[in-house]
């Protein structure tokens, strides 16, 4: 029995050809040929069973045999906004793992204490696509460009909004305990969690976020690295809203 092959194809139902990068992988690496079956993922919640019609050097055409809509396994939307770390490998690791778990949107913040102020978003988007295919997630998360912290928190945003930090002078609630409350866990709105850089948010940033309606939270007693804190927040959000049938 052949292994099922999955390819990420935005707007798969209205196309007849794999994107160039996916086509190269299908033809050159997997050596697929006419008549071979494959599965397409549109990143919007639908899988498609398709058959290769033409496989050329750099191109791969297909016919869709069946559309297979998928059911979401978590409620609402989970949005993690983090300040990227100095080491890009840690940001990439976070995006990969959080995508595999299940997150709807990534944003990246430029903060007062940020050590990284430039980000290759296209690279992160490719990592998200790879993680979607690896984990066979029906939905691809949105990967946003880096934005100034102040601009981000001033944007109108519905749903639950949290800022995780380490300052003892601010009253902090336990994020997971909040997310487990029935009125939050069973809601269909968005959860947004802000995670600061290696040096944490500044006191002024925390104050401004609170003034904009964000709730002050902790992720537990341990002091976590930025990417670990972001992944913990993603897991808490996903687990609290996971639909168990």
JSON list of C-alpha atoms in Angstrom, two decimals:
[
{"chain": "A", "resi": 1, "resn": "UNK", "atom": "CA", "xyz": [0.00, 0.00, 0.00]},
{"chain": "A", "resi": 2, "resn": "UNK", "atom": "CA", "xyz": [1.46, 3.33, -1.05]},
{"chain": "A", "resi": 3, "resn": "UNK", "atom": "CA", "xyz": [1.89, 6.10, 1.47]},
{"chain": "A", "resi": 4, "resn": "UNK", "atom": "CA", "xyz": [-0.60, 8.96, 1.08]},
{"chain": "A", "resi": 5, "resn": "UNK", "atom": "CA", "xyz": [1.06, 12.09, -0.32]},
{"chain": "A", "resi": 6, "resn": "UNK", "atom": "CA", "xyz": [-0.17, 15.49, 0.83]},
{"chain": "A", "resi": 7, "resn": "UNK", "atom": "CA", "xyz": [0.47, 18.81, -0.92]},
{"chain": "A", "resi": 8, "resn": "UNK", "atom": "CA", "xyz": [-0.44, 22.35, 0.11]},
{"chain": "A", "resi": 9, "resn": "UNK", "atom": "CA", "xyz": [-2.42, 24.00, -2.67]},
{"chain": "A", "resi": 10, "resn": "UNK", "atom": "CA", "xyz": [-4.28, 27.25, -1.86]},
{"chain": "A", "resi": 11, "resn": "UNK", "atom": "CA", "xyz": [-7.51, 27.46, -3.89]},
{"chain": "A", "resi": 12, "resn": "UNK", "atom": "CA", "xyz": [-7.03, 23.83, -4.85]},
{"chain": "A", "resi": 13, "resn": "UNK", "atom": "CA", "xyz": [-10.60, 23.45, -6.12]},
{"chain": "A", "resi": 14, "resn": "UNK", "atom": "CA", "xyz": [-10.18, 26.19, -8.73]},
{"chain": "A", "resi": 15, "resn": "UNK", "atom": "CA", "xyz": [-6.77, 25.06, -9.98]},
{"chain": "A", "resi": 16, "resn": "UNK", "atom": "CA", "xyz": [-5.54, 22.13, -12.02]},
{"chain": "A", "resi": 17, "resn": "UNK", "atom": "CA", "xyz": [-1.81, 22.41, -11.32]},
{"chain": "A", "resi": 18, "resn": "UNK", "atom": "CA", "xyz": [0.40, 22.16, -8.23]},
{"chain": "A", "resi": 19, "resn": "UNK", "atom": "CA", "xyz": [2.37, 25.29, -7.22]},
{"chain": "A", "resi": 20, "resn": "UNK", "atom": "CA", "xyz": [5.91, 25.14, -8.59]},
{"chain": "A", "resi": 21, "resn": "UNK", "atom": "CA", "xyz": [7.62, 24.17, -5.34]},
{"chain": "A", "resi": 22, "resn": "UNK", "atom": "CA", "xyz": [5.09, 21.42, -4.64]},
{"chain": "A", "resi": 23, "resn": "UNK", "atom": "CA", "xyz": [5.35, 20.23, -8.25]},
{"chain": "A", "resi": 24, "resn": "UNK", "atom": "CA", "xyz": [9.12, 19.92, -8.01]},
{"chain": "A", "resi": 25, "resn": "UNK", "atom": "CA", "xyz": [8.78, 17.83, -4.87]},
{"chain": "A", "resi": 26, "resn": "UNK", "atom": "CA", "xyz": [6.10, 15.63, -6.43]},
{"chain": "A", "resi": 27, "resn": "UNK", "atom": "CA", "xyz": [7.94, 15.00, -9.70]},
{"chain": "A", "resi": 28, "resn": "UNK", "atom": "CA", "xyz": [11.64, 15.11, -8.80]},
{"chain": "A", "resi": 29, "resn": "UNK", "atom": "CA", "xyz": [11.64, 13.77, -5.24]},
{"chain": "A", "resi": 30, "resn": "UNK", "atom": "CA", "xyz": [8.60, 11.50, -5.10]},
{"chain": "A", "resi": 31, "resn": "UNK", "atom": "CA", "xyz": [8.76, 10.64, -8.83]},
{"chain": "A", "resi": 32, "resn": "UNK", "atom": "CA", "xyz": [5.00, 10.79, -9.20]},
{"chain": "A", "resi": 33, "resn": "UNK", "atom": "CA", "xyz": [3.52, 10.09, -12.62]},
{"chain": "A", "resi": 34, "resn": "UNK", "atom": "CA", "xyz": [0.20, 10.12, -14.42]},
{"chain": "A", "resi": 35, "resn": "UNK", "atom": "CA", "xyz": [-2.45, 8.08, -12.61]},
{"chain": "A", "resi": 36, "resn": "UNK", "atom": "CA", "xyz": [-0.87, 8.40, -9.16]},
{"chain": "A", "resi": 37, "resn": "UNK", "atom": "CA", "xyz": [-3.19, 9.47, -6.36]},
{"chain": "A", "resi": 38, "resn": "UNK", "atom": "CA", "xyz": [-2.44, 12.35, -4.00]},
{"chain": "A", "resi": 39, "resn": "UNK", "atom": "CA", "xyz": [-4.19, 14.54, -1.45]},
{"chain": "A", "resi": 40, "resn": "UNK", "atom": "CA", "xyz": [-4.33, 18.33, -1.62]},
{"chain": "A", "resi": 41, "resn": "UNK", "atom": "CA", "xyz": [-4.76, 20.65, 1.37]},
{"chain": "A", "resi": 42, "resn": "UNK", "atom": "CA", "xyz": [-6.17, 24.12, 0.78]},
{"chain": "A", "resi": 43, "resn": "UNK", "atom": "CA", "xyz": [-5.37, 25.39, 4.29]},
{"chain": "A", "resi": 44, "resn": "UNK", "atom": "CA", "xyz": [-9.01, 26.43, 4.70]},
{"chain": "A", "resi": 45, "resn": "UNK", "atom": "CA", "xyz": [-10.40, 23.19, 6.08]},
{"chain": "A", "resi": 46, "resn": "UNK", "atom": "CA", "xyz": [-10.78, 20.95, 3.01]},
{"chain": "A", "resi": 47, "resn": "UNK", "atom": "CA", "xyz": [-8.74, 17.99, 1.77]},
{"chain": "A", "resi": 48, "resn": "UNK", "atom": "CA", "xyz": [-9.04, 16.90, -1.87]},
{"chain": "A", "resi": 49, "resn": "UNK", "atom": "CA", "xyz": [-8.35, 13.47, -3.25]},
{"chain": "A", "resi": 50, "resn": "UNK", "atom": "CA", "xyz": [-6.81, 13.99, -6.67]},
{"chain": "A", "resi": 51, "resn": "UNK", "atom": "CA", "xyz": [-5.13, 12.09, -9.48]},
{"chain": "A", "resi": 52, "resn": "UNK", "atom": "CA", "xyz": [-2.06, 13.19, -11.40]},
{"chain": "A", "resi": 53, "resn": "UNK", "atom": "CA", "xyz": [-2.89, 13.79, -15.06]},
{"chain": "A", "resi": 54, "resn": "UNK", "atom": "CA", "xyz": [0.44, 15.13, -16.35]},
{"chain": "A", "resi": 55, "resn": "UNK", "atom": "CA", "xyz": [3.83, 15.06, -14.61]},
{"chain": "A", "resi": 56, "resn": "UNK", "atom": "CA", "xyz": [6.51, 17.03, -16.43]},
{"chain": "A", "resi": 57, "resn": "UNK", "atom": "CA", "xyz": [9.98, 18.25, -15.41]},
{"chain": "A", "resi": 58, "resn": "UNK", "atom": "CA", "xyz": [8.79, 21.18, -13.29]},
{"chain": "A", "resi": 59, "resn": "UNK", "atom": "CA", "xyz": [5.00, 20.90, -13.55]},
{"chain": "A", "resi": 60, "resn": "UNK", "atom": "CA", "xyz": [2.35, 18.60, -12.18]},
{"chain": "A", "resi": 61, "resn": "UNK", "atom": "CA", "xyz": [-1.31, 18.73, -13.23]},
{"chain": "A", "resi": 62, "resn": "UNK", "atom": "CA", "xyz": [-4.19, 17.03, -11.48]},
{"chain": "A", "resi": 63, "resn": "UNK", "atom": "CA", "xyz": [-7.90, 16.25, -11.53]},
{"chain": "A", "resi": 64, "resn": "UNK", "atom": "CA", "xyz": [-9.89, 16.36, -8.30]},
{"chain": "A", "resi": 65, "resn": "UNK", "atom": "CA", "xyz": [-11.76, 13.16, -7.56]},
{"chain": "A", "resi": 66, "resn": "UNK", "atom": "CA", "xyz": [-13.32, 14.03, -4.21]},
{"chain": "A", "resi": 67, "resn": "UNK", "atom": "CA", "xyz": [-13.60, 16.97, -1.80]},
{"chain": "A", "resi": 68, "resn": "UNK", "atom": "CA", "xyz": [-13.31, 15.95, 1.86]},
{"chain": "A", "resi": 69, "resn": "UNK", "atom": "CA", "xyz": [-14.32, 18.79, 4.24]},
{"chain": "A", "resi": 70, "resn": "UNK", "atom": "CA", "xyz": [-12.74, 18.53, 7.68]},
{"chain": "A", "resi": 71, "resn": "UNK", "atom": "CA", "xyz": [-14.20, 19.34, 11.09]},
{"chain": "A", "resi": 72, "resn": "UNK", "atom": "CA", "xyz": [-12.30, 21.74, 13.32]},
{"chain": "A", "resi": 73, "resn": "UNK", "atom": "CA", "xyz": [-11.11, 20.13, 16.54]},
{"chain": "A", "resi": 74, "resn": "UNK", "atom": "CA", "xyz": [-10.91, 23.39, 18.52]},
{"chain": "A", "resi": 75, "resn": "UNK", "atom": "CA", "xyz": [-13.31, 26.26, 19.10]},
{"chain": "A", "resi": 76, "resn": "UNK", "atom": "CA", "xyz": [-12.80, 29.87, 18.08]},
{"chain": "A", "resi": 77, "resn": "UNK", "atom": "CA", "xyz": [-9.39, 31.17, 17.06]},
{"chain": "A", "resi": 78, "resn": "UNK", "atom": "CA", "xyz": [-6.01, 31.02, 18.83]},
{"chain": "A", "resi": 79, "resn": "UNK", "atom": "CA", "xyz": [-3.66, 33.92, 18.14]},
{"chain": "A", "resi": 80, "resn": "UNK", "atom": "CA", "xyz": [-0.13, 34.04, 19.59]},
{"chain": "A", "resi": 81, "resn": "UNK", "atom": "CA", "xyz": [1.75, 37.35, 19.32]},
{"chain": "A", "resi": 82, "resn": "UNK", "atom": "CA", "xyz": [5.37, 37.04, 20.41]},
{"chain": "A", "resi": 83, "resn": "UNK", "atom": "CA", "xyz": [8.52, 39.11, 20.27]},
{"chain": "A", "resi": 84, "resn": "UNK", "atom": "CA", "xyz": [10.94, 37.03, 18.15]},
{"chain": "A", "resi": 85, "resn": "UNK", "atom": "CA", "xyz": [14.11, 35.84, 19.84]},
{"chain": "A", "resi": 86, "resn": "UNK", "atom": "CA", "xyz": [17.63, 36.82, 18.87]},
{"chain": "A", "resi": 87, "resn": "UNK", "atom": "CA", "xyz": [18.25, 33.29, 17.57]},
{"chain": "A", "resi": 88, "resn": "UNK", "atom": "CA", "xyz": [15.98, 32.76, 14.58]},
{"chain": "A", "resi": 89, "resn": "UNK", "atom": "CA", "xyz": [16.12, 28.98, 15.01]},
{"chain": "A", "resi": 90, "resn": "UNK", "atom": "CA", "xyz": [14.03, 29.29, 18.16]},
{"chain": "A", "resi": 91, "resn": "UNK", "atom": "CA", "xyz": [11.33, 31.28, 16.38]},
{"chain": "A", "resi": 92, "resn": "UNK", "atom": "CA", "xyz": [11.24, 28.70, 13.59]},
{"chain": "A", "resi": 93, "resn": "UNK", "atom": "CA", "xyz": [10.99, 25.89, 16.15]},
{"chain": "A", "resi": 94, "resn": "UNK", "atom": "CA", "xyz": [8.05, 27.61, 17.82]},
{"chain": "A", "resi": 95, "resn": "UNK", "atom": "CA", "xyz": [6.16, 28.17, 14.57]},
{"chain": "A", "resi": 96, "resn": "UNK", "atom": "CA", "xyz": [6.66, 24.55, 13.54]},
{"chain": "A", "resi": 97, "resn": "UNK", "atom": "CA", "xyz": [5.53, 23.05, 16.84]},
{"chain": "A", "resi": 98, "resn": "UNK", "atom": "CA", "xyz": [2.62, 25.44, 17.43]},
{"chain": "A", "resi": 99, "resn": "UNK", "atom": "CA", "xyz": [1.34, 24.76, 13.90]},
{"chain": "A", "resi": 100, "resn": "UNK", "atom": "CA", "xyz": [1.45, 21.03, 14.55]},
{"chain": "A", "resi": 101, "resn": "UNK", "atom": "CA", "xyz": [-0.54, 21.52, 17.76]},
{"chain": "A", "resi": 102, "resn": "UNK", "atom": "CA", "xyz": [-3.10, 23.85, 16.20]},
{"chain": "A", "resi": 103, "resn": "UNK", "atom": "CA", "xyz": [-2.95, 27.67, 16.09]},
{"chain": "A", "resi": 104, "resn": "UNK", "atom": "CA", "xyz": [-4.85, 30.07, 13.83]},
{"chain": "A", "resi": 105, "resn": "UNK", "atom": "CA", "xyz": [-2.55, 33.08, 13.68]},
{"chain": "A", "resi": 106, "resn": "UNK", "atom": "CA", "xyz": [1.00, 34.19, 14.49]},
{"chain": "A", "resi": 107, "resn": "UNK", "atom": "CA", "xyz": [2.03, 37.80, 14.99]},
{"chain": "A", "resi": 108, "resn": "UNK", "atom": "CA", "xyz": [5.49, 39.11, 15.82]},
{"chain": "A", "resi": 109, "resn": "UNK", "atom": "CA", "xyz": [6.10, 42.13, 18.02]},
{"chain": "A", "resi": 110, "resn": "UNK", "atom": "CA", "xyz": [8.88, 44.70, 18.06]},
{"chain": "A", "resi": 111, "resn": "UNK", "atom": "CA", "xyz": [9.18, 45.67, 21.74]},
{"chain": "A", "resi": 112, "resn": "UNK", "atom": "CA", "xyz": [11.35, 47.98, 23.83]},
{"chain": "A", "resi": 113, "resn": "UNK", "atom": "CA", "xyz": [13.72, 45.17, 24.82]},
{"chain": "A", "resi": 114, "resn": "UNK", "atom": "CA", "xyz": [13.61, 43.23, 21.54]},
{"chain": "A", "resi": 115, "resn": "UNK", "atom": "CA", "xyz": [16.97, 41.91, 20.32]},
{"chain": "A", "resi": 116, "resn": "UNK", "atom": "CA", "xyz": [15.58, 41.05, 16.89]},
{"chain": "A", "resi": 117, "resn": "UNK", "atom": "CA", "xyz": [13.84, 43.72, 14.85]},
{"chain": "A", "resi": 118, "resn": "UNK", "atom": "CA", "xyz": [13.95, 42.15, 11.38]},
{"chain": "A", "resi": 119, "resn": "UNK", "atom": "CA", "xyz": [12.07, 38.99, 10.45]},
{"chain": "A", "resi": 120, "resn": "UNK", "atom": "CA", "xyz": [11.90, 36.82, 7.33]},
{"chain": "A", "resi": 121, "resn": "UNK", "atom": "CA", "xyz": [8.19, 36.15, 7.32]},
{"chain": "A", "resi": 122, "resn": "UNK", "atom": "CA", "xyz": [8.27, 34.15, 4.07]},
{"chain": "A", "resi": 123, "resn": "UNK", "atom": "CA", "xyz": [10.63, 31.66, 5.68]},
{"chain": "A", "resi": 124, "resn": "UNK", "atom": "CA", "xyz": [8.30, 31.27, 8.66]},
{"chain": "A", "resi": 125, "resn": "UNK", "atom": "CA", "xyz": [5.32, 30.83, 6.35]},
{"chain": "A", "resi": 126, "resn": "UNK", "atom": "CA", "xyz": [7.11, 27.98, 4.56]},
{"chain": "A", "resi": 127, "resn": "UNK", "atom": "CA", "xyz": [7.82, 26.34, 7.90]},
{"chain": "A", "resi": 128, "resn": "UNK", "atom": "CA", "xyz": [4.13, 26.63, 8.77]},
{"chain": "A", "resi": 129, "resn": "UNK", "atom": "CA", "xyz": [3.19, 25.01, 5.44]},
{"chain": "A", "resi": 130, "resn": "UNK", "atom": "CA", "xyz": [5.63, 22.16, 6.05]},
{"chain": "A", "resi": 131, "resn": "UNK", "atom": "CA", "xyz": [4.22, 21.62, 9.55]},
{"chain": "A", "resi": 132, "resn": "UNK", "atom": "CA", "xyz": [0.66, 21.62, 8.21]},
{"chain": "A", "resi": 133, "resn": "UNK", "atom": "CA", "xyz": [1.56, 18.87, 5.73]},
{"chain": "A", "resi": 134, "resn": "UNK", "atom": "CA", "xyz": [3.53, 16.91, 8.33]},
{"chain": "A", "resi": 135, "resn": "UNK", "atom": "CA", "xyz": [0.71, 16.96, 10.87]},
{"chain": "A", "resi": 136, "resn": "UNK", "atom": "CA", "xyz": [-2.03, 16.88, 8.21]},
{"chain": "A", "resi": 137, "resn": "UNK", "atom": "CA", "xyz": [-3.78, 19.86, 9.69]},
{"chain": "A", "resi": 138, "resn": "UNK", "atom": "CA", "xyz": [-6.72, 21.07, 7.55]},
{"chain": "A", "resi": 139, "resn": "UNK", "atom": "CA", "xyz": [-6.06, 24.72, 8.42]},
{"chain": "A", "resi": 140, "resn": "UNK", "atom": "CA", "xyz": [-2.90, 26.73, 7.79]},
{"chain": "A", "resi": 141, "resn": "UNK", "atom": "CA", "xyz": [-2.21, 29.50, 10.33]},
{"chain": "A", "resi": 142, "resn": "UNK", "atom": "CA", "xyz": [-1.86, 33.10, 9.22]},
{"chain": "A", "resi": 143, "resn": "UNK", "atom": "CA", "xyz": [1.74, 34.35, 9.58]},
{"chain": "A", "resi": 144, "resn": "UNK", "atom": "CA", "xyz": [1.85, 38.12, 9.94]},
{"chain": "A", "resi": 145, "resn": "UNK", "atom": "CA", "xyz": [4.71, 40.53, 9.35]},
{"chain": "A", "resi": 146, "resn": "UNK", "atom": "CA", "xyz": [6.50, 42.05, 12.31]},
{"chain": "A", "resi": 147, "resn": "UNK", "atom": "CA", "xyz": [4.70, 45.01, 13.86]},
{"chain": "A", "resi": 148, "resn": "UNK", "atom": "CA", "xyz": [5.44, 47.58, 16.54]},
{"chain": "A", "resi": 149, "resn": "UNK", "atom": "CA", "xyz": [4.07, 46.52, 19.94]},
{"chain": "A", "resi": 150, "resn": "UNK", "atom": "CA", "xyz": [2.17, 49.77, 20.46]},
{"chain": "A", "resi": 151, "resn": "UNK", "atom": "CA", "xyz": [0.54, 49.57, 17.04]},
{"chain": "A", "resi": 152, "resn": "UNK", "atom": "CA", "xyz": [-0.52, 45.97, 17.66]},
{"chain": "A", "resi": 153, "resn": "UNK", "atom": "CA", "xyz": [-2.24, 46.47, 21.01]},
{"chain": "A", "resi": 154, "resn": "UNK", "atom": "CA", "xyz": [-4.08, 49.56, 19.75]},
{"chain": "A", "resi": 155, "resn": "UNK", "atom": "CA", "xyz": [-5.71, 47.59, 16.94]},
{"chain": "A", "resi": 156, "resn": "UNK", "atom": "CA", "xyz": [-9.38, 46.72, 17.59]},
{"chain": "A", "resi": 157, "resn": "UNK", "atom": "CA", "xyz": [-9.49, 43.08, 18.63]},
{"chain": "A", "resi": 158, "resn": "UNK", "atom": "CA", "xyz": [-12.46, 41.00, 19.71]},
{"chain": "A", "resi": 159, "resn": "UNK", "atom": "CA", "xyz": [-12.42, 38.17, 22.19]},
{"chain": "A", "resi": 160, "resn": "UNK", "atom": "CA", "xyz": [-10.12, 37.38, 25.12]},
{"chain": "A", "resi": 161, "resn": "UNK", "atom": "CA", "xyz": [-6.83, 39.33, 25.27]},
{"chain": "A", "resi": 162, "resn": "UNK", "atom": "CA", "xyz": [-3.92, 38.48, 27.56]},
{"chain": "A", "resi": 163, "resn": "UNK", "atom": "CA", "xyz": [-0.38, 39.69, 28.21]},
{"chain": "A", "resi": 164, "resn": "UNK", "atom": "CA", "xyz": [2.01, 37.24, 29.89]},
{"chain": "A", "resi": 165, "resn": "UNK", "atom": "CA", "xyz": [4.90, 38.77, 31.85]},
{"chain": "A", "resi": 166, "resn": "UNK", "atom": "CA", "xyz": [7.05, 38.26, 34.95]},
{"chain": "A", "resi": 167, "resn": "UNK", "atom": "CA", "xyz": [6.48, 41.49, 36.91]},
{"chain": "A", "resi": 168, "resn": "UNK", "atom": "CA", "xyz": [5.38, 40.82, 40.48]},
{"chain": "A", "resi": 169, "resn": "UNK", "atom": "CA", "xyz": [4.04, 44.35, 40.99]},
{"chain": "A", "resi": 170, "resn": "UNK", "atom": "CA", "xyz": [1.12, 43.60, 38.66]},
{"chain": "A", "resi": 171, "resn": "UNK", "atom": "CA", "xyz": [-1.59, 41.21, 39.78]},
{"chain": "A", "resi": 172, "resn": "UNK", "atom": "CA", "xyz": [-1.42, 38.17, 37.52]},
{"chain": "A", "resi": 173, "resn": "UNK", "atom": "CA", "xyz": [-3.98, 35.46, 36.93]},
{"chain": "A", "resi": 174, "resn": "UNK", "atom": "CA", "xyz": [-3.11, 31.93, 35.85]},
{"chain": "A", "resi": 175, "resn": "UNK", "atom": "CA", "xyz": [-3.74, 31.76, 32.10]},
{"chain": "A", "resi": 176, "resn": "UNK", "atom": "CA", "xyz": [-4.70, 28.10, 31.98]},
{"chain": "A", "resi": 177, "resn": "UNK", "atom": "CA", "xyz": [-7.16, 28.48, 34.84]},
{"chain": "A", "resi": 178, "resn": "UNK", "atom": "CA", "xyz": [-8.85, 31.34, 32.96]},
{"chain": "A", "resi": 179, "resn": "UNK", "atom": "CA", "xyz": [-8.98, 29.40, 29.71]},
{"chain": "A", "resi": 180, "resn": "UNK", "atom": "CA", "xyz": [-10.52, 26.37, 31.42]},
{"chain": "A", "resi": 181, "resn": "UNK", "atom": "CA", "xyz": [-13.50, 28.36, 32.68]},
{"chain": "A", "resi": 182, "resn": "UNK", "atom": "CA", "xyz": [-16.59, 27.13, 30.76]},
{"chain": "A", "resi": 183, "resn": "UNK", "atom": "CA", "xyz": [-17.57, 30.59, 29.52]},
{"chain": "A", "resi": 184, "resn": "UNK", "atom": "CA", "xyz": [-14.11, 30.95, 27.95]},
{"chain": "A", "resi": 185, "resn": "UNK", "atom": "CA", "xyz": [-13.40, 27.36, 26.91]},
{"chain": "A", "resi": 186, "resn": "UNK", "atom": "CA", "xyz": [-16.74, 26.94, 25.13]},
{"chain": "A", "resi": 187, "resn": "UNK", "atom": "CA", "xyz": [-16.73, 30.34, 23.43]},
{"chain": "A", "resi": 188, "resn": "UNK", "atom": "CA", "xyz": [-16.29, 30.75, 19.68]},
{"chain": "A", "resi": 189, "resn": "UNK", "atom": "CA", "xyz": [-14.34, 34.00, 19.86]},
{"chain": "A", "resi": 190, "resn": "UNK", "atom": "CA", "xyz": [-10.60, 34.65, 19.61]},
{"chain": "A", "resi": 191, "resn": "UNK", "atom": "CA", "xyz": [-7.90, 34.17, 22.24]},
{"chain": "A", "resi": 192, "resn": "UNK", "atom": "CA", "xyz": [-4.91, 36.50, 21.84]},
{"chain": "A", "resi": 193, "resn": "UNK", "atom": "CA", "xyz": [-1.83, 36.02, 24.03]},
{"chain": "A", "resi": 194, "resn": "UNK", "atom": "CA", "xyz": [1.15, 38.39, 24.03]},
{"chain": "A", "resi": 195, "resn": "UNK", "atom": "CA", "xyz": [4.60, 36.96, 24.80]},
{"chain": "A", "resi": 196, "resn": "UNK", "atom": "CA", "xyz": [7.53, 39.31, 25.37]},
{"chain": "A", "resi": 197, "resn": "UNK", "atom": "CA", "xyz": [11.21, 39.19, 24.32]},
{"chain": "A", "resi": 198, "resn": "UNK", "atom": "CA", "xyz": [14.12, 37.69, 26.28]},
{"chain": "A", "resi": 199, "resn": "UNK", "atom": "CA", "xyz": [14.18, 40.74, 28.57]},
{"chain": "A", "resi": 200, "resn": "UNK", "atom": "CA", "xyz": [10.36, 40.67, 29.01]},
{"chain": "A", "resi": 201, "resn": "UNK", "atom": "CA", "xyz": [8.04, 43.53, 28.16]},
{"chain": "A", "resi": 202, "resn": "UNK", "atom": "CA", "xyz": [8.88, 46.89, 29.70]},
{"chain": "A", "resi": 203, "resn": "UNK", "atom": "CA", "xyz": [6.76, 48.08, 32.62]},
{"chain": "A", "resi": 204, "resn": "UNK", "atom": "CA", "xyz": [5.37, 50.80, 30.37]},
{"chain": "A", "resi": 205, "resn": "UNK", "atom": "CA", "xyz": [4.35, 48.22, 27.74]},
{"chain": "A", "resi": 206, "resn": "UNK", "atom": "CA", "xyz": [2.51, 46.15, 30.34]},
{"chain": "A", "resi": 207, "resn": "UNK", "atom": "CA", "xyz": [0.69, 49.24, 31.60]},
{"chain": "A", "resi": 208, "resn": "UNK", "atom": "CA", "xyz": [-0.31, 50.25, 28.09]},
{"chain": "A", "resi": 209, "resn": "UNK", "atom": "CA", "xyz": [-1.59, 46.76, 27.28]},
{"chain": "A", "resi": 210, "resn": "UNK", "atom": "CA", "xyz": [-3.69, 46.72, 30.45]},
{"chain": "A", "resi": 211, "resn": "UNK", "atom": "CA", "xyz": [-5.12, 50.11, 29.50]},
{"chain": "A", "resi": 212, "resn": "UNK", "atom": "CA", "xyz": [-6.09, 48.60, 26.12]},
{"chain": "A", "resi": 213, "resn": "UNK", "atom": "CA", "xyz": [-8.08, 45.81, 27.79]},
{"chain": "A", "resi": 214, "resn": "UNK", "atom": "CA", "xyz": [-5.47, 43.02, 28.01]},
{"chain": "A", "resi": 215, "resn": "UNK", "atom": "CA", "xyz": [-5.51, 40.87, 31.14]},
{"chain": "A", "resi": 216, "resn": "UNK", "atom": "CA", "xyz": [-2.30, 40.33, 33.11]},
{"chain": "A", "resi": 217, "resn": "UNK", "atom": "CA", "xyz": [-1.44, 36.61, 33.29]},
{"chain": "A", "resi": 218, "resn": "UNK", "atom": "CA", "xyz": [1.28, 34.15, 34.20]},
{"chain": "A", "resi": 219, "resn": "UNK", "atom": "CA", "xyz": [2.07, 30.82, 32.55]},
{"chain": "A", "resi": 220, "resn": "UNK", "atom": "CA", "xyz": [3.02, 29.09, 35.80]},
{"chain": "A", "resi": 221, "resn": "UNK", "atom": "CA", "xyz": [5.68, 29.35, 38.46]},
{"chain": "A", "resi": 222, "resn": "UNK", "atom": "CA", "xyz": [8.61, 28.58, 36.17]},
{"chain": "A", "resi": 223, "resn": "UNK", "atom": "CA", "xyz": [10.48, 31.26, 34.26]},
{"chain": "A", "resi": 224, "resn": "UNK", "atom": "CA", "xyz": [10.32, 30.21, 30.62]},
{"chain": "A", "resi": 225, "resn": "UNK", "atom": "CA", "xyz": [12.29, 31.15, 27.54]},
{"chain": "A", "resi": 226, "resn": "UNK", "atom": "CA", "xyz": [10.35, 33.25, 25.04]},
{"chain": "A", "resi": 227, "resn": "UNK", "atom": "CA", "xyz": [9.71, 30.44, 22.56]},
{"chain": "A", "resi": 228, "resn": "UNK", "atom": "CA", "xyz": [8.82, 28.00, 25.35]},
{"chain": "A", "resi": 229, "resn": "UNK", "atom": "CA", "xyz": [6.38, 30.50, 26.86]},
{"chain": "A", "resi": 230, "resn": "UNK", "atom": "CA", "xyz": [4.79, 31.06, 23.44]},
{"chain": "A", "resi": 231, "resn": "UNK", "atom": "CA", "xyz": [4.41, 27.32, 22.84]},
{"chain": "A", "resi": 232, "resn": "UNK", "atom": "CA", "xyz": [2.98, 26.84, 26.35]},
{"chain": "A", "resi": 233, "resn": "UNK", "atom": "CA", "xyz": [0.40, 29.55, 25.66]},
{"chain": "A", "resi": 234, "resn": "UNK", "atom": "CA", "xyz": [-0.48, 27.89, 22.35]},
{"chain": "A", "resi": 235, "resn": "UNK", "atom": "CA", "xyz": [-0.93, 24.51, 24.05]},
{"chain": "A", "resi": 236, "resn": "UNK", "atom": "CA", "xyz": [-3.06, 26.01, 26.82]},
{"chain": "A", "resi": 237, "resn": "UNK", "atom": "CA", "xyz": [-5.28, 27.71, 24.28]},
{"chain": "A", "resi": 238, "resn": "UNK", "atom": "CA", "xyz": [-5.62, 24.59, 22.14]},
{"chain": "A", "resi": 239, "resn": "UNK", "atom": "CA", "xyz": [-6.24, 22.16, 25.00]},
{"chain": "A", "resi": 240, "resn": "UNK", "atom": "CA", "xyz": [-8.80, 24.40, 26.67]},
{"chain": "A", "resi": 241, "resn": "UNK", "atom": "CA", "xyz": [-10.83, 24.70, 23.46]},
{"chain": "A", "resi": 242, "resn": "UNK", "atom": "CA", "xyz": [-10.28, 21.26, 22.01]},
{"chain": "A", "resi": 243, "resn": "UNK", "atom": "CA", "xyz": [-13.47, 19.58, 20.88]},
{"chain": "A", "resi": 244, "resn": "UNK", "atom": "CA", "xyz": [-13.62, 16.01, 22.18]},
{"chain": "A", "resi": 245, "resn": "UNK", "atom": "CA", "xyz": [-16.28, 13.84, 20.60]}
]
